[in-house]
Tab-separated table of C-alpha atoms in Angstrom:
chain	number	residue	atom	x	y	z
Z	6	MET	CA	-46.602	21.140	-7.157
Z	7	LEU	CA	-46.005	17.365	-7.406
Z	8	LYS	CA	-49.738	16.669	-7.677
Z	9	PHE	CA	-49.978	19.401	-10.309
Z	10	ILE	CA	-47.182	17.779	-12.383
Z	11	LEU	CA	-48.643	14.260	-12.031
Z	12	ARG	CA	-52.036	15.450	-13.279
Z	13	ARG	CA	-50.383	17.000	-16.340
Z	14	ILE	CA	-48.404	13.811	-17.049
Z	15	GLY	CA	-51.522	11.661	-16.784
Z	16	ALA	CA	-53.517	13.890	-19.134
Z	17	SER	CA	-50.629	13.993	-21.615
Z	18	ALA	CA	-50.294	10.193	-21.586
Z	19	LEU	CA	-53.987	9.796	-22.463
Z	20	VAL	CA	-53.650	12.307	-25.308
Z	21	LEU	CA	-50.606	10.470	-26.671
Z	22	LEU	CA	-52.413	7.127	-26.510
Z	23	GLY	CA	-55.456	8.387	-28.395
Z	24	ALA	CA	-53.351	10.197	-30.990
Z	25	SER	CA	-51.168	7.119	-31.531
Z	26	VAL	CA	-54.226	5.001	-32.348
Z	27	LEU	CA	-55.423	7.583	-34.859
Z	28	MET	CA	-51.982	7.917	-36.447
Z	29	PHE	CA	-51.545	4.155	-36.748
Z	30	VAL	CA	-54.939	3.618	-38.383
Z	31	LEU	CA	-54.519	6.508	-40.822
Z	32	THR	CA	-51.082	5.249	-41.849
Z	33	ILE	CA	-52.087	1.654	-42.595
Z	34	LYS	CA	-55.173	2.876	-44.477
Z	35	SER	CA	-53.230	5.364	-46.611
Z	36	GLY	CA	-52.232	2.873	-49.339
Z	37	ASP	CA	-51.094	-0.613	-50.241
Z	38	PRO	CA	-47.738	-1.686	-48.742
Z	39	LEU	CA	-47.496	-4.423	-51.396
Z	40	GLN	CA	-48.032	-2.172	-54.419
Z	41	ASP	CA	-44.402	-2.189	-55.559
Z	42	LEU	CA	-44.247	-5.988	-55.366
Z	43	ASN	CA	-47.607	-6.468	-57.117
Z	44	GLU	CA	-46.271	-4.428	-60.055
Z	45	SER	CA	-42.929	-6.251	-60.084
Z	46	ASN	CA	-41.865	-8.811	-62.729
Z	47	ASP	CA	-39.474	-10.530	-60.343
Z	48	PRO	CA	-39.788	-14.356	-60.630
Z	49	ASN	CA	-39.699	-14.511	-56.800
Z	50	ARG	CA	-42.527	-12.022	-56.473
Z	51	ASP	CA	-44.878	-14.386	-54.620
Z	52	ALA	CA	-42.183	-15.325	-52.114
Z	53	LEU	CA	-41.319	-11.646	-51.552
Z	54	ILE	CA	-44.999	-10.803	-51.044
Z	55	ALA	CA	-45.371	-13.614	-48.536
Z	56	GLU	CA	-42.229	-12.527	-46.697
Z	57	ARG	CA	-43.361	-8.897	-46.436
Z	58	THR	CA	-46.855	-9.922	-45.439
Z	59	GLU	CA	-45.466	-11.980	-42.587
Z	60	ARG	CA	-42.954	-9.312	-41.534
Z	61	MET	CA	-45.566	-6.552	-41.435
Z	62	ARG	CA	-48.324	-8.855	-40.136
Z	63	LEU	CA	-50.652	-7.701	-42.900
Z	64	ASP	CA	-53.023	-10.642	-42.302
Z	65	ASP	CA	-53.684	-9.490	-38.736
Z	66	THR	CA	-56.310	-6.939	-37.757
Z	67	TRP	CA	-55.272	-3.332	-37.213
Z	68	TYR	CA	-55.749	-3.524	-33.428
Z	69	GLU	CA	-53.551	-6.643	-33.198
Z	70	ARG	CA	-50.818	-4.880	-35.124
Z	71	TYR	CA	-51.247	-1.744	-32.991
Z	72	TRP	CA	-51.077	-3.761	-29.770
Z	73	ASP	CA	-47.870	-5.398	-31.010
Z	74	TRP	CA	-46.360	-1.953	-31.619
Z	75	LEU	CA	-47.600	-0.610	-28.265
Z	76	SER	CA	-46.128	-3.627	-26.439
Z	77	GLY	CA	-42.766	-2.940	-28.064
Z	78	VAL	CA	-42.911	0.703	-26.949
Z	79	GLY	CA	-43.841	-0.414	-23.446
Z	80	GLY	CA	-40.680	-2.491	-23.398
Z	81	CYS	CA	-38.680	0.745	-23.510
Z	82	PHE	CA	-39.487	1.178	-19.807
Z	83	THR	CA	-37.912	-2.215	-19.006
Z	84	GLY	CA	-34.851	-1.922	-21.240
Z	85	SER	CA	-36.199	-4.061	-24.117
Z	86	CYS	CA	-37.378	-1.376	-26.510
Z	87	ASP	CA	-38.754	-2.664	-29.836
Z	88	LEU	CA	-40.129	-0.255	-32.441
Z	89	GLY	CA	-40.375	-2.912	-35.136
Z	90	VAL	CA	-38.678	-3.122	-38.507
Z	91	THR	CA	-39.193	-1.372	-41.836
Z	92	VAL	CA	-40.535	-3.014	-44.972
Z	93	ASN	CA	-36.940	-3.877	-45.802
Z	94	GLY	CA	-36.289	-5.507	-42.440
Z	95	ILE	CA	-34.161	-2.666	-40.964
Z	96	ASP	CA	-34.465	-2.082	-37.217
Z	97	VAL	CA	-36.509	1.098	-36.667
Z	98	LEU	CA	-35.014	1.793	-33.234
Z	99	ASN	CA	-31.531	2.321	-34.697
Z	100	LEU	CA	-32.929	4.482	-37.499
Z	101	THR	CA	-34.870	6.556	-34.973
Z	102	GLN	CA	-31.837	7.141	-32.762
Z	103	GLN	CA	-29.789	8.421	-35.696
Z	104	ALA	CA	-32.629	10.526	-37.107
Z	105	ALA	CA	-33.639	11.994	-33.742
Z	106	ALA	CA	-30.045	12.957	-32.925
Z	107	SER	CA	-29.751	14.770	-36.255
Z	108	THR	CA	-33.096	16.569	-36.029
Z	109	LEU	CA	-32.929	17.484	-32.344
Z	110	ARG	CA	-29.454	18.952	-32.860
Z	111	LEU	CA	-30.944	21.224	-35.507
Z	112	ILE	CA	-34.193	22.033	-33.708
Z	113	THR	CA	-32.657	22.729	-30.295
Z	114	LEU	CA	-30.176	25.250	-31.670
Z	115	SER	CA	-32.853	26.946	-33.799
Z	116	THR	CA	-35.238	27.175	-30.848
Z	117	LEU	CA	-32.641	28.692	-28.508
Z	118	LEU	CA	-31.601	31.293	-31.079
Z	119	ALA	CA	-35.223	32.098	-31.919
Z	120	ILE	CA	-36.106	32.587	-28.243
Z	121	VAL	CA	-33.183	34.924	-27.539
Z	122	VAL	CA	-33.509	36.997	-30.726
Z	123	GLY	CA	-37.304	36.940	-30.946
Z	124	VAL	CA	-37.953	37.884	-27.322
Z	125	ALA	CA	-35.310	40.639	-27.435
Z	126	LEU	CA	-36.824	42.117	-30.608
Z	127	GLY	CA	-40.319	41.840	-29.151
Z	128	ILE	CA	-39.326	43.771	-26.025
Z	129	LEU	CA	-37.517	46.460	-28.015
Z	130	THR	CA	-40.412	46.962	-30.432
Z	131	ALA	CA	-42.884	47.179	-27.535
Z	132	ILE	CA	-40.760	49.834	-25.826
Z	133	ARG	CA	-40.297	51.685	-29.143
Z	134	GLN	CA	-43.906	51.290	-30.323
Z	135	TYR	CA	-44.759	52.983	-33.648
Z	136	SER	CA	-41.147	53.993	-34.228
Z	137	GLY	CA	-39.257	53.325	-37.435
Z	138	PHE	CA	-37.532	50.403	-35.728
Z	139	ASP	CA	-40.917	48.947	-34.729
Z	140	TYR	CA	-42.263	49.205	-38.282
Z	141	THR	CA	-39.080	47.685	-39.720
Z	142	VAL	CA	-39.132	44.685	-37.378
Z	143	THR	CA	-42.873	44.206	-37.894
Z	144	PHE	CA	-42.488	44.213	-41.673
Z	145	SER	CA	-39.537	41.812	-41.484
Z	146	ALA	CA	-41.405	39.479	-39.119
Z	147	PHE	CA	-44.402	39.196	-41.442
Z	148	LEU	CA	-42.077	38.795	-44.423
Z	149	PHE	CA	-40.094	35.933	-42.871
Z	150	PHE	CA	-43.249	34.272	-41.523
Z	151	SER	CA	-44.882	34.378	-44.970
Z	152	LEU	CA	-41.887	33.160	-46.994
Z	153	PRO	CA	-42.290	29.656	-48.455
Z	154	VAL	CA	-39.691	27.514	-46.694
Z	155	PHE	CA	-38.433	25.837	-49.869
Z	156	TRP	CA	-37.985	29.187	-51.639
Z	157	ALA	CA	-36.148	30.769	-48.704
Z	158	ALA	CA	-33.950	27.660	-48.489
Z	159	THR	CA	-33.076	28.010	-52.171
Z	160	LEU	CA	-32.081	31.652	-51.668
Z	161	LEU	CA	-29.909	30.706	-48.696
Z	162	LYS	CA	-28.186	27.984	-50.683
Z	163	GLU	CA	-27.461	30.414	-53.513
Z	164	TYR	CA	-26.275	33.479	-51.584
Z	165	ALA	CA	-25.152	32.156	-48.170
Z	166	ALA	CA	-23.424	29.067	-49.543
Z	167	ILE	CA	-22.538	29.147	-53.247
Z	168	GLN	CA	-21.757	32.871	-53.490
Z	169	TYR	CA	-20.006	32.891	-50.112
Z	170	ASN	CA	-17.848	29.930	-51.113
Z	171	ASN	CA	-16.847	31.814	-54.251
Z	172	TRP	CA	-16.002	34.918	-52.203
Z	173	ILE	CA	-14.019	33.170	-49.435
Z	174	ALA	CA	-11.532	31.900	-52.038
Z	175	VAL	CA	-10.257	35.512	-52.112
Z	176	GLY	CA	-11.631	36.729	-48.764
Z	177	GLN	CA	-11.598	40.455	-49.554
Z	178	TYR	CA	-14.500	42.915	-49.483
Z	179	ALA	CA	-14.646	45.555	-52.199
Z	180	PRO	CA	-14.431	49.163	-50.908
Z	181	TRP	CA	-17.962	49.981	-52.064
Z	182	THR	CA	-19.274	46.912	-50.207
Z	183	ILE	CA	-17.597	48.092	-46.997
Z	184	VAL	CA	-19.166	51.530	-47.377
Z	185	ILE	CA	-22.641	50.037	-47.900
Z	186	VAL	CA	-22.263	47.741	-44.877
Z	187	GLY	CA	-21.127	50.718	-42.774
Z	188	LEU	CA	-24.132	52.780	-43.861
Z	189	LEU	CA	-26.512	49.921	-43.044
Z	190	ALA	CA	-24.893	49.435	-39.632
Z	191	GLY	CA	-25.217	53.136	-38.852
Z	192	PHE	CA	-28.842	53.248	-39.988
Z	193	LEU	CA	-29.856	50.169	-37.972
Z	194	LEU	CA	-28.064	51.252	-34.790
Z	195	GLN	CA	-29.578	54.723	-34.758
Z	196	ALA	CA	-33.001	53.187	-35.389
Z	197	VAL	CA	-32.591	50.858	-32.411
Z	198	LEU	CA	-31.175	53.437	-29.986
Z	199	GLY	CA	-33.400	56.313	-31.093
Z	200	GLY	CA	-33.224	59.696	-29.369
Z	201	SER	CA	-33.072	63.226	-30.721
Z	202	ALA	CA	-32.031	64.018	-34.283
Z	203	ARG	CA	-28.549	65.054	-33.146
Z	204	ARG	CA	-28.104	61.859	-31.143
Z	205	ARG	CA	-29.235	59.760	-34.114
Z	206	ILE	CA	-26.729	61.470	-36.424
Z	207	VAL	CA	-23.867	60.990	-33.951
Z	208	THR	CA	-24.807	57.324	-33.423
Z	209	ALA	CA	-25.026	56.627	-37.159
Z	210	ALA	CA	-21.737	58.405	-37.898
Z	211	THR	CA	-19.892	56.602	-35.090
Z	212	ALA	CA	-21.212	53.215	-36.158
Z	213	PHE	CA	-20.346	53.913	-39.804
Z	214	ALA	CA	-16.795	54.972	-38.949
Z	215	PHE	CA	-16.201	52.016	-36.626
Z	216	VAL	CA	-17.546	49.377	-39.039
Z	217	THR	CA	-15.701	50.700	-42.084
Z	218	VAL	CA	-12.382	50.973	-40.228
Z	219	VAL	CA	-12.732	47.437	-38.848
Z	220	LEU	CA	-13.636	45.954	-42.243
Z	221	PHE	CA	-10.754	47.708	-44.010
Z	222	ALA	CA	-8.411	46.444	-41.267
Z	223	PHE	CA	-9.751	42.904	-41.704
Z	224	ASN	CA	-9.069	43.134	-45.434
Z	225	ALA	CA	-5.505	44.292	-44.787
Z	226	LEU	CA	-4.871	41.469	-42.313
Z	227	ASP	CA	-6.554	38.803	-44.497
Z	228	TRP	CA	-8.667	38.155	-41.422
Z	229	TRP	CA	-11.500	36.397	-43.252
Z	230	ARG	CA	-9.248	33.535	-44.332
Z	231	ASP	CA	-6.789	33.573	-41.429
Z	232	PRO	CA	-8.702	35.038	-38.472
Z	233	MET	CA	-7.373	35.714	-34.997
Z	234	PHE	CA	-9.258	36.369	-31.772
Z	235	GLY	CA	-7.039	35.353	-28.852
Z	236	ILE	CA	-7.177	35.684	-25.083
Z	237	GLY	CA	-7.538	39.456	-25.361
Z	238	GLY	CA	-10.612	39.116	-27.546
Z	239	VAL	CA	-12.179	36.605	-25.159
Z	240	LEU	CA	-11.493	38.923	-22.200
Z	241	VAL	CA	-12.860	42.088	-23.839
Z	242	VAL	CA	-16.018	40.526	-25.326
Z	243	SER	CA	-16.811	38.523	-22.173
Z	244	ALA	CA	-16.289	41.576	-19.946
Z	245	ALA	CA	-18.563	43.669	-22.199
Z	246	ALA	CA	-21.173	40.896	-22.062
Z	247	GLY	CA	-20.864	40.780	-18.270
Z	248	VAL	CA	-21.473	44.517	-18.009
Z	249	LEU	CA	-24.473	44.257	-20.353
Z	250	VAL	CA	-25.980	41.325	-18.434
Z	251	THR	CA	-25.500	43.223	-15.169
Z	252	ALA	CA	-27.186	46.301	-16.622
Z	253	LEU	CA	-30.186	44.268	-17.788
Z	254	VAL	CA	-30.631	41.966	-14.797
Z	255	ALA	CA	-29.459	43.911	-11.744
Z	256	GLY	CA	-28.530	47.405	-12.877
Z	257	LEU	CA	-25.043	48.895	-12.880
Z	258	ARG	CA	-25.677	50.460	-9.471
Z	259	ASN	CA	-25.582	46.952	-8.032
Z	260	ARG	CA	-21.813	46.838	-7.635
Z	261	ARG	CA	-21.776	43.365	-6.135
Z	262	ALA	CA	-23.430	41.877	-9.223
Z	263	LEU	CA	-21.057	43.824	-11.481
Z	264	TYR	CA	-17.982	42.679	-9.554
Z	265	ALA	CA	-19.296	39.095	-9.624
Z	266	ALA	CA	-19.635	39.241	-13.416
Z	267	LEU	CA	-16.161	40.714	-13.949
Z	268	THR	CA	-14.618	38.228	-11.505
Z	269	THR	CA	-16.288	35.409	-13.424
Z	270	VAL	CA	-14.716	36.686	-16.646
Z	271	VAL	CA	-11.250	36.872	-15.101
Z	272	VAL	CA	-11.557	33.391	-13.587
Z	273	GLY	CA	-12.797	32.050	-16.930
Z	274	VAL	CA	-9.879	33.534	-18.863
Z	275	ILE	CA	-7.367	32.173	-16.336
Z	276	ALA	CA	-9.010	28.749	-16.557
Z	277	TYR	CA	-8.741	28.974	-20.353
Z	278	LEU	CA	-5.006	29.649	-20.101
Z	279	VAL	CA	-4.578	26.653	-17.769
Z	280	THR	CA	-6.659	24.208	-19.838
Z	281	ALA	CA	-5.576	25.463	-23.302
Z	282	PRO	CA	-3.047	22.633	-23.890
Z	283	LEU	CA	-5.711	20.062	-23.062
Z	284	LEU	CA	-8.332	21.744	-25.255
Z	285	VAL	CA	-5.937	21.993	-28.196
Z	286	ASN	CA	-4.152	18.640	-27.981
Z	287	GLU	CA	-6.709	16.225	-26.458
Z	288	PRO	CA	-10.201	17.654	-26.992
Z	289	SER	CA	-13.401	15.613	-26.852
Z	290	TRP	CA	-17.102	16.361	-26.512
Z	291	LEU	CA	-17.152	14.745	-23.072
Z	292	LEU	CA	-14.295	17.009	-21.948
Z	293	LEU	CA	-16.063	20.123	-23.258
Z	294	ILE	CA	-19.338	19.201	-21.536
Z	295	GLY	CA	-17.527	18.500	-18.270
Z	296	LEU	CA	-15.621	21.787	-18.377
Z	297	PHE	CA	-18.825	23.660	-19.212
Z	298	VAL	CA	-20.620	22.197	-16.180
Z	299	ILE	CA	-17.655	23.106	-13.974
Z	300	ALA	CA	-17.633	26.642	-15.433
Z	301	VAL	CA	-21.322	27.146	-14.613
Z	302	VAL	CA	-20.894	25.822	-11.075
Z	303	VAL	CA	-17.854	28.020	-10.432
Z	304	SER	CA	-19.644	31.059	-11.917
Z	305	VAL	CA	-22.643	30.604	-9.646
Z	306	ALA	CA	-20.292	30.131	-6.675
Z	307	VAL	CA	-18.531	33.410	-7.543
Z	308	GLY	CA	-21.910	35.135	-7.634
Z	309	ALA	CA	-22.823	33.673	-4.251
Z	310	ALA	CA	-19.499	34.830	-2.788
Z	311	TRP	CA	-19.940	38.401	-4.041
Z	312	GLY	CA	-23.715	38.467	-3.540
Z	313	GLY	CA	-24.339	39.748	-0.036
Z	314	TYR	CA	-27.756	41.432	0.042
Z	315	ALA	CA	-28.191	40.753	-3.712
Z	316	ARG	CA	-27.060	37.131	-3.746
Z	317	LYS	CA	-29.743	35.785	-6.123
Z	318	GLN	CA	-29.168	38.531	-8.664
Z	319	SER	CA	-25.398	38.164	-8.444
Z	320	MET	CA	-25.623	34.389	-8.922
Z	321	LEU	CA	-27.862	34.842	-11.965
Z	322	VAL	CA	-25.619	37.509	-13.479
Z	323	SER	CA	-22.403	35.569	-12.909
Z	324	GLY	CA	-23.988	32.329	-14.157
Z	325	ILE	CA	-25.058	33.928	-17.440
Z	326	THR	CA	-21.669	35.612	-17.761
Z	327	GLY	CA	-19.954	32.268	-17.199
Z	328	VAL	CA	-21.981	30.685	-19.995
Z	329	ILE	CA	-21.106	33.540	-22.365
Z	330	THR	CA	-17.415	33.316	-21.419
Z	331	SER	CA	-17.452	29.562	-22.111
Z	332	ILE	CA	-19.009	30.193	-25.509
Z	333	MET	CA	-16.344	32.778	-26.303
Z	334	VAL	CA	-13.589	30.309	-25.367
Z	335	VAL	CA	-14.990	27.732	-27.784
Z	336	ALA	CA	-15.409	30.454	-30.432
Z	337	ASP	CA	-11.743	31.395	-30.041
Z	338	LEU	CA	-10.659	27.795	-30.552
Z	339	LEU	CA	-12.859	27.462	-33.634
Z	340	ILE	CA	-11.595	30.747	-35.082
Z	341	ALA	CA	-8.002	29.639	-34.543
Z	342	HIS	CA	-8.644	26.516	-36.646
Z	343	TRP	CA	-10.599	28.237	-39.447
Z	344	SER	CA	-7.527	28.614	-41.681
Z	345	SER	CA	-6.614	24.925	-41.408
Z	346	PHE	CA	-10.262	24.029	-42.022
Z	347	LEU	CA	-10.233	26.015	-45.278
Z	348	GLY	CA	-7.130	24.078	-46.269
Z	349	LEU	CA	-9.102	20.839	-45.929
Z	350	LYS	CA	-12.373	22.145	-47.350
Z	351	SER	CA	-11.971	25.084	-49.701
Z	352	ARG	CA	-15.765	25.530	-50.064
Z	353	PRO	CA	-16.769	25.495	-46.387
Z	354	ILE	CA	-20.545	26.064	-46.513
Z	355	SER	CA	-22.243	22.921	-47.798
Z	356	THR	CA	-25.740	22.841	-49.231
Z	357	ILE	CA	-26.457	19.120	-48.785
Z	358	GLY	CA	-26.084	16.745	-45.858
Z	359	SER	CA	-25.388	17.022	-42.131
Z	360	GLN	CA	-21.658	16.264	-42.440
Z	361	THR	CA	-18.992	15.971	-45.122
Z	362	PRO	CA	-18.314	12.350	-46.147
Z	363	ASN	CA	-14.765	11.093	-45.497
Z	364	PHE	CA	-13.704	14.329	-43.811
Z	365	ASN	CA	-10.296	13.718	-42.181
Z	366	GLY	CA	-9.746	16.811	-40.066
Z	367	GLU	CA	-8.866	16.961	-36.382
Z	368	PHE	CA	-11.434	17.564	-33.618
Z	369	TRP	CA	-11.866	21.312	-34.132
Z	370	GLU	CA	-11.896	20.988	-37.934
Z	371	ARG	CA	-14.636	18.343	-37.614
Z	372	ALA	CA	-16.532	20.657	-35.266
Z	373	LEU	CA	-16.295	23.440	-37.858
Z	374	ASP	CA	-17.517	21.039	-40.519
Z	375	MET	CA	-20.569	20.142	-38.422
Z	376	GLY	CA	-21.172	23.815	-37.710
Z	377	THR	CA	-21.049	24.885	-41.339
Z	378	GLN	CA	-23.340	22.003	-42.320
Z	379	ILE	CA	-25.936	23.000	-39.741
Z	380	LEU	CA	-25.670	26.725	-40.479
Z	381	LEU	CA	-28.157	27.133	-43.337
Z	382	PRO	CA	-31.057	25.022	-41.992
Z	383	THR	CA	-30.592	26.635	-38.570
Z	384	ILE	CA	-30.809	30.143	-40.074
Z	385	LEU	CA	-33.941	29.177	-41.994
Z	386	LEU	CA	-35.792	27.656	-39.024
Z	387	THR	CA	-34.662	30.493	-36.750
Z	388	LEU	CA	-35.995	33.189	-39.082
Z	389	VAL	CA	-39.425	31.544	-39.202
Z	390	SER	CA	-39.580	31.169	-35.414
Z	391	VAL	CA	-38.190	34.635	-34.668
Z	392	ALA	CA	-41.163	36.137	-36.493
Z	393	THR	CA	-43.602	34.307	-34.204
Z	394	HIS	CA	-41.719	34.971	-30.967
Z	395	SER	CA	-41.193	38.666	-31.675
Z	396	ARG	CA	-44.853	39.323	-32.499
Z	397	TYR	CA	-46.220	37.496	-29.452
Z	398	THR	CA	-43.648	39.097	-27.174
Z	399	ARG	CA	-44.487	42.553	-28.483
Z	400	SER	CA	-48.225	42.006	-28.042
Z	401	SER	CA	-47.837	40.586	-24.540
Z	402	MET	CA	-45.447	43.356	-23.469
Z	403	LEU	CA	-47.748	46.103	-24.781
Z	404	GLU	CA	-50.662	44.638	-22.855
Z	405	THR	CA	-48.587	44.415	-19.677
Z	406	LEU	CA	-47.088	47.908	-20.010
Z	407	ASN	CA	-50.598	49.385	-19.965
Z	408	GLN	CA	-51.499	47.766	-16.640
Z	409	ASP	CA	-52.013	49.813	-13.479
Z	410	TYR	CA	-49.212	48.139	-11.537
Z	411	VAL	CA	-46.675	49.207	-14.191
Z	412	ARG	CA	-47.814	52.809	-13.968
Z	413	THR	CA	-47.627	52.530	-10.190
Z	414	ALA	CA	-44.054	51.209	-10.405
Z	415	ARG	CA	-43.072	54.192	-12.560
Z	416	SER	CA	-44.796	56.631	-10.219
Z	417	LYS	CA	-42.804	55.183	-7.289
Z	418	GLY	CA	-39.627	56.326	-9.027
Z	419	LEU	CA	-38.279	52.963	-10.143
Z	420	SER	CA	-35.828	52.998	-13.035
Z	421	GLU	CA	-37.076	52.045	-16.490
Z	422	ARG	CA	-34.930	48.904	-16.387
Z	423	GLU	CA	-36.620	47.741	-13.182
Z	424	VAL	CA	-40.063	48.529	-14.576
Z	425	ILE	CA	-39.404	46.608	-17.786
Z	426	VAL	CA	-37.464	43.625	-16.423
Z	427	LYS	CA	-38.979	43.059	-12.985
Z	428	HIS	CA	-42.578	44.113	-13.488
Z	429	ALA	CA	-43.598	44.092	-17.151
Z	430	PHE	CA	-41.501	41.285	-18.656
Z	431	ARG	CA	-42.087	38.760	-15.872
Z	432	ASN	CA	-45.862	39.119	-16.184
Z	433	ALA	CA	-45.670	39.001	-19.975
Z	434	LEU	CA	-43.838	35.656	-19.947
Z	435	ILE	CA	-46.857	33.342	-19.641
Z	436	PRO	CA	-48.145	33.687	-23.231
Z	437	ILE	CA	-44.554	33.721	-24.485
Z	438	THR	CA	-43.890	30.436	-22.643
Z	439	THR	CA	-46.909	28.895	-24.359
Z	440	ILE	CA	-45.624	29.838	-27.802
Z	441	VAL	CA	-42.128	28.533	-27.078
Z	442	ALA	CA	-43.518	25.169	-25.929
Z	443	PHE	CA	-45.696	24.704	-28.998
Z	444	ASP	CA	-43.073	26.041	-31.375
Z	445	PHE	CA	-40.485	23.424	-30.367
Z	446	ALA	CA	-42.798	20.539	-31.267
Z	447	ALA	CA	-44.051	22.337	-34.374
Z	448	LEU	CA	-40.488	22.857	-35.584
Z	449	ILE	CA	-39.832	19.109	-35.529
Z	450	GLY	CA	-42.795	18.584	-37.821
Z	451	GLY	CA	-42.027	21.664	-39.901
Z	452	ALA	CA	-38.423	20.603	-40.337
Z	453	ILE	CA	-39.540	17.910	-42.799
Z	454	ILE	CA	-39.358	20.341	-45.738
Z	455	THR	CA	-36.157	21.942	-44.473
Z	456	GLU	CA	-34.453	18.577	-44.066
Z	457	GLN	CA	-35.527	17.513	-47.538
Z	458	VAL	CA	-34.187	20.690	-49.174
Z	459	PHE	CA	-30.857	20.500	-47.351
Z	460	GLY	CA	-30.496	16.718	-47.611
Z	461	TRP	CA	-30.608	16.012	-43.868
Z	462	LYS	CA	-31.342	12.424	-42.866
Z	463	GLY	CA	-33.489	13.270	-39.855
Z	464	MET	CA	-36.973	12.613	-38.559
Z	465	GLY	CA	-38.494	14.176	-41.660
Z	466	ALA	CA	-36.845	11.617	-43.964
Z	467	LEU	CA	-37.888	8.810	-41.600
Z	468	PHE	CA	-41.510	9.983	-41.699
Z	469	GLN	CA	-41.571	10.441	-45.461
Z	470	ASP	CA	-39.999	7.051	-46.196
Z	471	GLY	CA	-42.473	5.301	-43.892
Z	472	LEU	CA	-45.514	7.103	-45.281
Z	473	ARG	CA	-44.421	6.502	-48.878
Z	474	ALA	CA	-44.062	2.771	-48.202
Z	475	VAL	CA	-47.299	2.629	-46.125
Z	476	ASP	CA	-45.101	1.340	-43.305
Z	477	PRO	CA	-46.449	2.258	-39.851
Z	478	ALA	CA	-43.241	1.454	-37.930
Z	479	PRO	CA	-41.128	4.496	-38.970
Z	480	VAL	CA	-44.202	6.758	-39.029
Z	481	MET	CA	-45.046	5.773	-35.457
Z	482	ALA	CA	-41.405	6.294	-34.452
Z	483	PHE	CA	-41.683	9.844	-35.811
Z	484	PHE	CA	-44.916	10.302	-33.875
Z	485	LEU	CA	-43.320	8.932	-30.713
Z	486	VAL	CA	-40.405	11.387	-30.802
Z	487	THR	CA	-42.488	14.439	-31.756
Z	488	GLY	CA	-45.282	13.494	-29.347
Z	489	ILE	CA	-42.936	13.027	-26.401
Z	490	ALA	CA	-41.160	16.284	-27.294
Z	491	ALA	CA	-44.505	18.100	-27.357
Z	492	VAL	CA	-45.536	16.580	-24.015
Z	493	LEU	CA	-42.230	17.424	-22.342
Z	494	MET	CA	-42.222	20.995	-23.632
Z	495	ASN	CA	-45.825	21.532	-22.525
Z	496	LEU	CA	-45.016	20.025	-19.138
Z	497	LEU	CA	-42.097	22.432	-18.794
Z	498	ALA	CA	-44.433	25.244	-19.825
Z	499	ASP	CA	-46.943	24.221	-17.144
Z	500	ILE	CA	-44.193	24.167	-14.512
Z	501	ALA	CA	-43.028	27.572	-15.736
Z	502	TYR	CA	-46.599	28.887	-15.411
Z	503	ALA	CA	-46.722	27.734	-11.806
Z	504	ALA	CA	-43.333	29.317	-11.093
Z	505	LEU	CA	-44.302	32.615	-12.743
Z	506	ASP	CA	-47.787	32.817	-11.180
Z	507	PRO	CA	-48.348	30.762	-7.995
Z	508	ARG	CA	-52.124	31.144	-8.426
Z	509	ILE	CA	-51.992	28.670	-11.334
Z	510	ARG	CA	-50.892	25.862	-8.978
Z	511	ARG	CA	-54.338	25.988	-7.397
């Protein structure tokens, strides 16, 4: 395996080197970096031209300038990283750190959501091939994939930000809106679950009744402006998630895995009660990360303790349940501070920027501000990626489900869950892994338009500013981040291939 990884790293390094040469040459040949000064009437124009010429080393040959840049990048391995300066003399390394942090925060969240939603929809549509649900998801996938990004972003800004901000000032749904939402919920749920006509009618009616009652209750409690979730909500939702994860991964007949999941939920809720004063009064990102790591470790340990003959499955189930419980704890804290956040920012969903200037809220209010700022671009990038993931997952699953070994597994009397999860899905993961790896790097490049529409100062702005000024330093910084991201994701994909199919290692 080590030799396999080293070969991939070596090949990737050669590809990066060749691509960096091409990118550097194309950038410096794309225009005149002195054009703005040549057209200037400034009395110090000649001095400014001479200063920029010296700073950018415009009198040197392209390979001398490239070698200077490559030497600076090489210094990153010895702690003396130098990515050069912009045409205005600003250090590119600092700009890159800020831009990469902003973009990667957006891209990572979008990728994770797209993987979970896209793969789940792909599996469901493959199982329910040629059903109404399959046609609906297929149509939606092609629609979202074909939408121009700038147009979809404009629609999101209008309806998910401006109109929502107008509505939240009152925070009440009209009765006819509640009825329509209930009907849509009933229609979608019966389409997903399927079954006989009677079962579909019962499912739709139950979903309609539940959604309408809940929404009317939320209106009566003014829940949208002053929401409440609480320990009970965390316990119920986490326990339901634990049961669902157990059903998907191990099956409900595996009592040890089920008990491990429920024990994890109980331990998580107790830990929340113990640490609540600390999380409310003295929160920090470092504290949250530390508690999350501890939660995962404890969850896996609970799974190992309950595991017995099914230790691996129990550890996986309890680990996933622990992550979900941690997310629900954070969600409860955010929900509890939503009312105070609205008091500081009456129009919560912003359409421009990655954070609100001069925002003076406490830790959880600032976290809500960051979350609402990232919401729209994340939705946009997720919708585009979900379309790709769902289609590839569906195609790969359909191909796998028609294989002889899947029919053999069914003929042996295995449950449909075991056939889908253990046999079909595992073997369908290789092409899906390829798409995920490429999509992460492609999203960084594709986020240029999204960042421009939503006013994010990320890698897209860095690339555009450098290309507009014919300045190779920021353009090469963009290439460095996206190139390394692409290499790392493809390396992880190669390792995943070897883990999924040991034959690939040879």
